Short mmCIF file of C-alpha atoms (C1' of nucleotides) and ligand atoms in Angstrom, two decimals:
data_model
loop_
_atom_site.label_atom_id
_atom_site.label_comp_id
_atom_site.label_asym_id
_atom_site.label_seq_id
_atom_site.Cartn_x
_atom_site.Cartn_y
_atom_site.Cartn_z
CA MET A 1 73.91 31.18 -7.22
CA GLY A 2 77.30 29.67 -6.68
CA VAL A 3 80.49 30.94 -5.27
CA LYS A 4 83.68 31.18 -7.21
CA THR A 5 86.68 29.59 -5.84
CA GLU A 6 90.42 30.22 -6.41
CA ASN A 7 90.62 27.11 -8.85
CA GLY A 8 87.99 28.83 -10.99
CA PHE A 9 85.21 26.52 -9.98
CA GLN A 10 81.81 27.60 -8.78
CA ILE A 11 80.43 25.57 -6.07
CA THR A 12 76.71 24.90 -5.68
CA ARG A 13 75.00 22.73 -3.15
CA ASP A 14 76.04 19.37 -4.71
CA GLN A 15 78.77 19.82 -7.47
CA ALA A 16 81.39 22.03 -8.96
CA ILE A 17 80.51 23.59 -12.24
CA PRO A 18 82.92 25.31 -14.47
CA GLY A 19 83.42 28.98 -14.64
CA PRO A 20 85.33 31.26 -16.82
CA ASP A 21 88.71 30.41 -15.22
CA ALA A 22 88.17 26.75 -15.58
CA MET A 23 87.35 27.08 -19.15
CA LEU A 24 90.36 29.25 -19.83
CA ALA A 25 92.40 26.36 -18.14
CA THR A 26 90.94 23.76 -20.37
CA LEU A 27 91.74 26.24 -23.43
CA THR A 28 95.37 26.62 -22.61
CA LYS A 29 95.78 23.03 -21.67
CA ALA A 30 94.48 22.28 -25.19
CA GLY A 31 97.43 24.44 -26.41
CA TYR A 32 95.53 27.61 -27.26
CA SER A 33 97.16 30.91 -26.08
CA ASN A 34 95.88 32.72 -22.93
CA THR A 35 94.87 36.07 -24.70
CA ARG A 36 92.84 39.11 -23.31
CA ALA A 37 90.21 38.54 -26.31
CA ARG A 38 89.45 35.08 -25.20
CA ARG A 39 89.28 35.90 -21.59
CA SER A 40 86.92 38.70 -22.31
CA VAL A 41 84.75 36.27 -24.36
CA LEU A 42 84.68 33.81 -21.52
CA GLU A 43 83.81 36.59 -19.01
CA ALA A 44 80.99 37.77 -21.24
CA LEU A 45 79.57 34.15 -21.51
CA PHE A 46 79.13 34.01 -17.73
CA ASP A 47 77.82 37.68 -17.55
CA ALA A 48 75.06 36.67 -20.01
CA ASN A 49 71.55 35.43 -18.98
CA GLY A 50 72.57 31.77 -19.63
CA GLN A 51 72.92 32.31 -23.29
CA ALA A 52 73.84 34.97 -25.78
CA SER A 53 74.45 35.96 -29.25
CA PRO A 54 77.66 36.68 -30.86
CA ALA A 55 76.62 40.42 -31.01
CA GLU A 56 75.78 40.29 -27.28
CA LEU A 57 78.88 38.67 -26.38
CA LEU A 58 80.77 41.42 -28.24
CA ALA A 59 79.01 44.16 -26.23
CA LEU A 60 79.46 42.33 -22.75
CA GLY A 61 82.99 41.44 -23.65
CA ARG A 62 83.82 45.07 -24.41
CA ALA A 63 83.23 45.62 -20.88
CA HIS A 64 86.43 43.67 -20.18
CA HIS A 65 88.43 44.42 -23.27
CA PRO A 66 87.11 47.40 -25.42
CA ALA A 67 89.11 46.72 -28.45
CA LEU A 68 87.47 43.18 -28.99
CA GLY A 69 86.16 42.53 -32.45
CA ILE A 70 83.12 40.52 -33.63
CA VAL A 71 85.38 38.19 -35.73
CA THR A 72 87.26 37.11 -32.55
CA VAL A 73 84.06 36.35 -30.79
CA TYR A 74 83.00 33.95 -33.32
CA ARG A 75 86.41 32.32 -33.61
CA THR A 76 86.47 31.96 -29.88
CA LEU A 77 83.12 30.30 -29.84
CA GLU A 78 84.36 27.97 -32.55
CA VAL A 79 87.21 26.86 -30.42
CA LEU A 80 85.21 26.64 -27.21
CA SER A 81 82.65 24.42 -29.24
CA GLU A 82 85.33 22.05 -30.46
CA LEU A 83 86.50 21.75 -26.82
CA GLY A 84 82.89 20.92 -25.53
CA LEU A 85 82.86 24.16 -23.34
CA VAL A 86 80.00 25.81 -24.99
CA ARG A 87 76.79 24.64 -27.07
CA LYS A 88 75.26 26.41 -29.90
CA LEU A 89 71.47 26.96 -29.51
CA HIS A 90 69.09 27.30 -32.44
CA GLN A 91 66.69 30.17 -32.41
CA ASP A 92 63.57 30.03 -34.58
CA ASP A 93 64.73 33.02 -36.77
CA GLY A 94 67.85 31.15 -37.64
CA CYS A 95 70.32 32.97 -35.45
CA HIS A 96 72.27 31.20 -32.93
CA THR A 97 73.15 31.98 -29.44
CA TYR A 98 75.87 30.13 -27.20
CA ALA A 99 75.54 28.78 -23.68
CA PRO A 100 78.31 27.39 -21.36
CA VAL A 101 78.36 23.81 -20.91
CA GLN A 102 77.93 22.75 -17.35
CA HIS A 103 76.90 18.98 -17.76
CA HIS A 104 78.19 16.47 -20.11
CA HIS A 105 74.80 15.42 -21.31
CA GLY A 106 72.82 18.64 -20.86
CA HIS A 107 70.16 20.42 -22.79
CA TYR A 108 68.44 23.77 -22.28
CA VAL A 109 65.18 25.37 -21.48
CA ILE A 110 64.70 28.87 -22.64
CA CYS A 111 62.34 31.39 -21.43
CA GLU A 112 60.15 32.68 -24.25
CA ARG A 113 59.75 36.21 -22.64
CA CYS A 114 63.12 37.06 -21.05
CA HIS A 115 65.28 34.51 -22.92
CA ARG A 116 66.82 33.37 -19.71
CA THR A 117 68.30 30.00 -20.22
CA ILE A 118 69.09 27.18 -17.78
CA GLU A 119 70.86 23.76 -18.66
CA PHE A 120 69.09 20.74 -17.40
CA GLU A 121 70.46 17.17 -17.19
CA GLY A 122 68.68 13.82 -16.84
CA CYS A 123 67.30 13.72 -20.33
CA ASP A 124 66.47 10.09 -20.62
CA ILE A 125 64.93 9.47 -23.91
CA ALA A 126 66.47 5.93 -24.26
CA ALA A 127 62.88 4.67 -24.66
CA VAL A 128 62.17 7.08 -27.44
CA VAL A 129 65.37 6.23 -29.23
CA ALA A 130 64.45 2.42 -29.01
CA SER A 131 61.05 3.12 -30.55
CA VAL A 132 62.41 5.41 -33.49
CA GLU A 133 65.01 2.76 -34.19
CA SER A 134 62.34 0.06 -34.50
CA GLN A 135 59.82 2.39 -36.10
CA THR A 136 62.50 3.65 -38.88
CA GLY A 137 65.30 1.14 -38.99
CA PHE A 138 67.63 4.11 -38.43
CA GLN A 139 70.51 3.63 -35.90
CA VAL A 140 70.27 6.92 -33.79
CA ARG A 141 73.55 8.36 -32.85
CA GLU A 142 72.91 11.55 -31.32
CA HIS A 143 70.00 13.99 -30.70
CA TRP A 144 68.98 17.69 -30.30
CA LEU A 145 66.62 18.86 -27.60
CA GLU A 146 65.52 22.21 -26.64
CA MET A 147 62.46 23.26 -24.57
CA PHE A 148 60.67 26.51 -24.42
CA GLY A 149 58.51 28.15 -21.65
CA LEU A 150 58.47 30.62 -18.98
CA CYS A 151 60.95 31.00 -16.28
CA PRO A 152 59.72 31.44 -12.78
CA ASP A 153 60.21 35.22 -12.71
CA CYS A 154 58.23 35.64 -16.01
CA ARG A 155 55.48 33.25 -14.59
CA LEU A 156 54.88 35.64 -11.74
CA GLU A 157 54.61 38.65 -14.02
CA HIS A 158 52.21 36.78 -16.31
CA PRO A 159 49.95 34.62 -14.13
CA GLY A 160 47.41 34.11 -16.86
CA ALA A 161 49.95 32.60 -19.29
CA VAL A 162 49.80 29.13 -20.16
CA MET B 1 55.93 2.71 -49.91
CA GLY B 2 52.33 3.91 -50.12
CA VAL B 3 50.09 4.16 -52.92
CA LYS B 4 48.46 7.27 -54.15
CA THR B 5 44.64 7.18 -54.33
CA GLU B 6 42.19 9.45 -56.41
CA ASN B 7 41.61 11.57 -53.33
CA GLY B 8 45.35 12.55 -52.80
CA PHE B 9 45.99 10.25 -49.99
CA GLN B 10 48.73 7.59 -49.77
CA ILE B 11 47.79 4.55 -48.05
CA THR B 12 50.13 2.60 -45.99
CA ARG B 13 49.40 -0.76 -43.92
CA ASP B 14 47.70 1.20 -41.23
CA GLN B 15 46.80 4.68 -42.12
CA ALA B 16 46.36 7.60 -44.61
CA ILE B 17 49.04 10.08 -44.78
CA PRO B 18 48.83 13.24 -46.66
CA GLY B 19 50.45 13.68 -50.21
CA PRO B 20 50.58 16.76 -52.44
CA ASP B 21 46.98 16.53 -53.49
CA ALA B 22 45.81 16.57 -49.89
CA MET B 23 47.93 19.37 -48.89
CA LEU B 24 46.76 21.38 -51.92
CA ALA B 25 43.26 20.73 -50.76
CA THR B 26 44.01 22.06 -47.39
CA LEU B 27 45.63 24.96 -49.04
CA THR B 28 42.74 25.88 -51.02
CA LYS B 29 40.25 25.21 -48.25
CA ALA B 30 42.03 27.79 -46.32
CA GLY B 31 41.58 30.45 -49.07
CA TYR B 32 44.83 30.25 -51.14
CA SER B 33 44.62 30.04 -54.63
CA ASN B 34 45.68 26.83 -56.57
CA THR B 35 48.51 28.05 -58.47
CA ARG B 36 51.21 26.25 -60.54
CA ALA B 37 53.94 27.47 -58.50
CA ARG B 38 52.45 26.17 -55.33
CA ARG B 39 51.45 22.72 -56.85
CA SER B 40 55.09 22.55 -58.00
CA VAL B 41 56.53 23.37 -54.72
CA LEU B 42 54.24 20.54 -53.20
CA GLU B 43 55.37 17.98 -55.84
CA ALA B 44 58.89 18.89 -55.03
CA LEU B 45 58.56 18.30 -51.30
CA PHE B 46 57.43 14.84 -51.99
CA ASP B 47 59.86 14.23 -54.61
CA ALA B 48 62.57 14.92 -51.99
CA ASN B 49 64.35 12.48 -49.68
CA GLY B 50 62.06 13.26 -46.80
CA GLN B 51 63.45 16.87 -46.54
CA ALA B 52 64.93 19.44 -48.63
CA SER B 53 66.25 23.05 -48.64
CA PRO B 54 64.53 25.84 -50.48
CA ALA B 55 67.44 25.72 -53.11
CA GLU B 56 66.68 21.86 -53.64
CA LEU B 57 62.96 22.62 -53.75
CA LEU B 58 63.63 25.18 -56.46
CA ALA B 59 65.41 22.62 -58.53
CA LEU B 60 62.99 19.74 -58.04
CA GLY B 61 60.01 22.15 -58.48
CA ARG B 62 61.35 23.41 -61.81
CA ALA B 63 60.99 19.82 -63.07
CA HIS B 64 57.26 20.56 -62.82
CA HIS B 65 57.19 24.30 -63.52
CA PRO B 66 60.41 25.76 -65.18
CA ALA B 67 59.63 29.35 -64.45
CA LEU B 68 59.39 28.59 -60.71
CA GLY B 69 61.37 31.44 -58.51
CA ILE B 70 63.24 31.01 -55.35
CA VAL B 71 61.07 33.80 -53.71
CA THR B 72 58.01 31.84 -54.41
CA VAL B 73 59.48 28.75 -52.94
CA TYR B 74 60.14 30.80 -49.61
CA ARG B 75 56.85 32.11 -49.67
CA THR B 76 54.96 28.85 -50.25
CA LEU B 77 57.02 27.32 -47.49
CA GLU B 78 55.87 30.06 -45.09
CA VAL B 79 52.17 29.45 -45.98
CA LEU B 80 52.45 25.66 -45.53
CA SER B 81 54.17 26.18 -42.19
CA GLU B 82 51.25 28.46 -41.11
CA LEU B 83 48.92 25.66 -42.15
CA GLY B 84 50.96 23.04 -40.37
CA LEU B 85 51.68 21.24 -43.50
CA VAL B 86 55.40 21.38 -43.15
CA ARG B 87 57.86 21.75 -40.52
CA LYS B 88 61.28 23.50 -40.62
CA LEU B 89 64.38 21.38 -39.78
CA HIS B 90 67.36 23.02 -38.44
CA GLN B 91 70.76 22.13 -39.73
CA ASP B 92 73.97 22.44 -37.86
CA ASP B 93 75.40 25.05 -40.32
CA GLY B 94 72.35 27.30 -39.72
CA CYS B 95 70.44 26.66 -42.91
CA HIS B 96 67.13 25.02 -42.82
CA THR B 97 65.17 22.45 -44.65
CA TYR B 98 61.63 21.48 -44.83
CA ALA B 99 59.87 18.16 -44.37
CA PRO B 100 56.14 17.32 -44.96
CA VAL B 101 54.28 16.88 -41.89
CA GLN B 102 52.44 13.47 -41.49
CA HIS B 103 52.00 13.17 -37.79
CA HIS B 104 50.51 15.82 -35.52
CA HIS B 105 53.21 15.22 -33.03
CA GLY B 106 55.96 14.06 -35.11
CA HIS B 107 59.81 14.58 -35.26
CA TYR B 108 62.41 13.63 -37.63
CA VAL B 109 65.44 11.22 -37.83
CA ILE B 110 68.08 12.47 -40.27
CA CYS B 111 70.67 10.19 -41.91
CA GLU B 112 74.16 11.72 -41.46
CA ARG B 113 75.46 10.26 -44.63
CA CYS B 114 72.59 10.63 -47.32
CA HIS B 115 70.34 13.04 -45.46
CA ARG B 116 67.20 10.92 -45.90
CA THR B 117 64.73 11.94 -43.37
CA ILE B 118 61.94 10.08 -41.71
CA GLU B 119 59.25 11.44 -39.55
CA PHE B 120 58.54 9.23 -36.36
CA GLU B 121 55.87 9.56 -33.79
CA GLY B 122 55.44 8.49 -30.30
CA CYS B 123 57.64 10.95 -28.74
CA ASP B 124 56.75 10.74 -25.02
CA ILE B 125 59.03 13.02 -23.03
CA ALA B 126 56.39 13.70 -20.34
CA ALA B 127 58.72 12.40 -17.73
CA VAL B 128 61.70 14.50 -19.04
CA VAL B 129 59.37 17.71 -19.01
CA ALA B 130 58.41 16.97 -15.45
CA SER B 131 62.05 16.71 -14.35
CA VAL B 132 62.95 19.74 -16.16
CA GLU B 133 60.19 21.65 -14.63
CA SER B 134 61.01 20.61 -11.08
CA GLN B 135 64.83 21.00 -11.71
CA THR B 136 64.46 24.55 -13.03
CA GLY B 137 61.23 26.05 -12.01
CA PHE B 138 60.38 26.64 -15.71
CA GLN B 139 57.16 25.84 -17.15
CA VAL B 140 57.66 24.15 -20.30
CA ARG B 141 55.33 24.86 -23.35
CA GLU B 142 57.01 23.17 -26.38
CA HIS B 143 60.08 21.34 -27.46
CA TRP B 144 62.27 20.73 -30.29
CA LEU B 145 63.67 17.31 -30.92
CA GLU B 146 65.66 16.06 -33.83
CA MET B 147 67.69 12.84 -34.00
CA PHE B 148 70.68 11.83 -36.16
CA GLY B 149 72.09 8.60 -37.38
CA LEU B 150 72.26 6.32 -40.03
CA CYS B 151 69.37 5.16 -42.34
CA PRO B 152 69.32 1.21 -43.12
CA ASP B 153 70.55 1.68 -46.54
CA CYS B 154 73.58 3.49 -45.23
CA ARG B 155 74.29 1.03 -42.28
CA LEU B 156 74.56 -1.65 -44.77
CA GLU B 157 77.19 0.37 -46.83
CA HIS B 158 79.15 1.08 -43.70
CA PRO B 159 78.89 -2.07 -41.53
CA GLY B 160 81.69 -0.62 -39.35
CA ALA B 161 80.01 2.53 -38.58
CA VAL B 162 78.86 3.15 -34.95
"C1'" DT C 1 32.42 32.84 -71.07
"C1'" DT C 2 34.07 37.24 -69.66
"C1'" DA C 3 35.49 41.53 -67.39
"C1'" DG C 4 37.35 43.32 -63.38
"C1'" DA C 5 39.17 42.68 -58.66
"C1'" DA C 6 42.22 40.18 -55.95
"C1'" DA C 7 45.82 37.38 -55.28
"C1'" DT C 8 50.23 35.67 -56.78
"C1'" DT C 9 54.62 35.66 -59.09
"C1'" DG C 10 59.46 36.25 -60.19
"C1'" DA C 11 63.41 39.52 -61.27
"C1'" DT C 12 65.82 42.74 -58.82
"C1'" DA C 13 67.78 44.98 -55.11
"C1'" DG C 14 68.49 44.78 -50.34
"C1'" DT C 15 69.79 43.23 -45.29
"C1'" DC C 16 72.30 40.93 -42.16
"C1'" DA C 17 74.70 36.83 -39.88
"C1'" DT C 18 78.72 34.80 -40.67
"C1'" DT C 19 83.19 33.91 -43.10
"C1'" DT C 20 87.45 35.05 -45.61
"C1'" DT C 21 91.56 37.85 -46.08
"C1'" DC C 22 95.72 40.00 -44.61
"C1'" DA C 23 98.74 43.11 -42.45
"C1'" DG C 24 99.71 44.23 -37.87
"C1'" DT C 25 100.04 42.83 -33.00
"C1'" DT C 26 100.41 39.88 -28.86
"C1'" DT C 27 101.83 35.68 -26.95
"C1'" DT C 28 104.90 31.96 -26.65
"C1'" DT C 29 109.22 29.77 -27.10
"C1'" DT C 30 114.07 29.91 -27.12
"C1'" DA D 1 115.37 40.02 -25.47
"C1'" DA D 2 114.88 38.07 -30.28
"C1'" DA D 3 112.46 34.93 -33.33
"C1'" DA D 4 108.67 32.06 -34.32
"C1'" DA D 5 104.20 30.99 -33.77
"C1'" DA D 6 99.62 32.26 -32.74
"C1'" DC D 7 96.28 35.55 -32.86
"C1'" DT D 8 93.67 39.73 -33.68
"C1'" DG D 9 90.49 43.16 -35.83
"C1'" DA D 10 89.40 45.98 -39.91
"C1'" DA D 11 87.63 45.52 -44.24
"C1'" DA D 12 85.70 43.24 -47.80
"C1'" DA D 13 83.06 39.00 -49.31
"C1'" DT D 14 79.68 35.50 -49.00
"C1'" DG D 15 75.21 33.65 -49.04
"C1'" DA D 16 70.69 32.69 -46.92
"C1'" DC D 17 66.83 35.03 -46.57
"C1'" DT D 18 63.41 39.29 -47.13
"C1'" DA D 19 61.24 43.61 -49.18
"C1'" DT D 20 59.65 45.92 -53.47
"C1'" DC D 21 57.12 46.28 -57.36
"C1'" DA D 22 55.32 45.92 -62.02
"C1'" DA D 23 53.56 42.30 -64.68
"C1'" DT D 24 50.86 37.83 -64.71
"C1'" DT D 25 47.53 34.63 -63.24
"C1'" DT D 26 43.67 33.13 -60.71
"C1'" DC D 27 39.30 34.01 -58.82
"C1'" DT D 28 34.56 36.08 -58.63
"C1'" DA D 29 30.58 37.84 -60.11
"C1'" DA D 30 28.07 38.58 -63.53
MN1 MN E 201 69.40 14.20 -24.38
MN1 MN E 202 57.92 15.65 -28.99
ZN1 ZN E 203 61.79 34.77 -18.14
ZN1 ZN E 204 71.28 7.27 -45.42
#
DNA sequence: TTAGAAATTGATAGTCATTTTCAGTTTTTT
DNA sequence: AAAAAACTGAAAATGACTATCAATTTCTAA
């Protein structure tokens, strides 16, 4: 799904979405060093199933850079978050996973069975925000939204599932 | 905001919303013992500013029952969650707070300055869910939604704030 | 009201994700 | 290539949360 071009972007039918190379470019443009550890974390992010925990990224990243350490995974994710290149997803058990950002205002749907995660855009909750503001008197500045369900593959394997 | 009646409900203009006594009734009806520790946690939940962390509930609860222990706070919150009487809110730092449930399908707005939290209802994201399902092929089963902004009081103190 | 059974409690001791420290290494700059 | 700056990973620390267990409280059935 998507072809990688020389400039580091992946092409889908209708738009260019960033891949590891594009993110690395953003990183260096922001003044961060181009290091083997950071490259391996970026590769790991895209090797994953749409999202991954720091421990999973360590395992995936070591395929590219065996000496990679968990602390650097955390530190790289923090930098990527600051630059808006990844988002932290909240798991019910309190742990976190990270997903690459492909749309400016994106949220994620997570498969409850295989944990495949896809970012979606087009979240239009302006009406809900307006209603909340009038109900509560709050001025709303941002929101979190995560959806859970079954991905297409898991729906096929569990035809009876809700 | 709301008057407590003998049966444990608080009355607002248009509806009865549960208070500590009503929740205690639900608890005992479900077969759990009516204990001093549980009562103190319920009181603490309503003494708080709309939400509170387990540590904050411990402190608030000890005003009612000085021997209260943190483990019991966690255990009580787990029971209350199972019964649908509280919801766990996710903090950006990974910790959690708990808020009493007053509406069946409610979500929360949280003040970024004073952390006052109000539950709102009327979240209608059916259109968003439909769009996500057709965009991704997922079948959506549930969602998380939290909003952040400024409460009425904090807006007054920070007139320039966005 | 009372005795025994069942449920609950809280101190203590884990567990585990995440953070801090720090000396050594890699990358960048000159 | 040398010096400065940035980065790295091992090890230790932190802190939210969980498991254990003996002691206490609450409930049930006389
Ligand atoms: Mn949105
Ligand atoms: Mn909703
Ligand atoms: Zn799936
Ligand atoms: Zn406020």
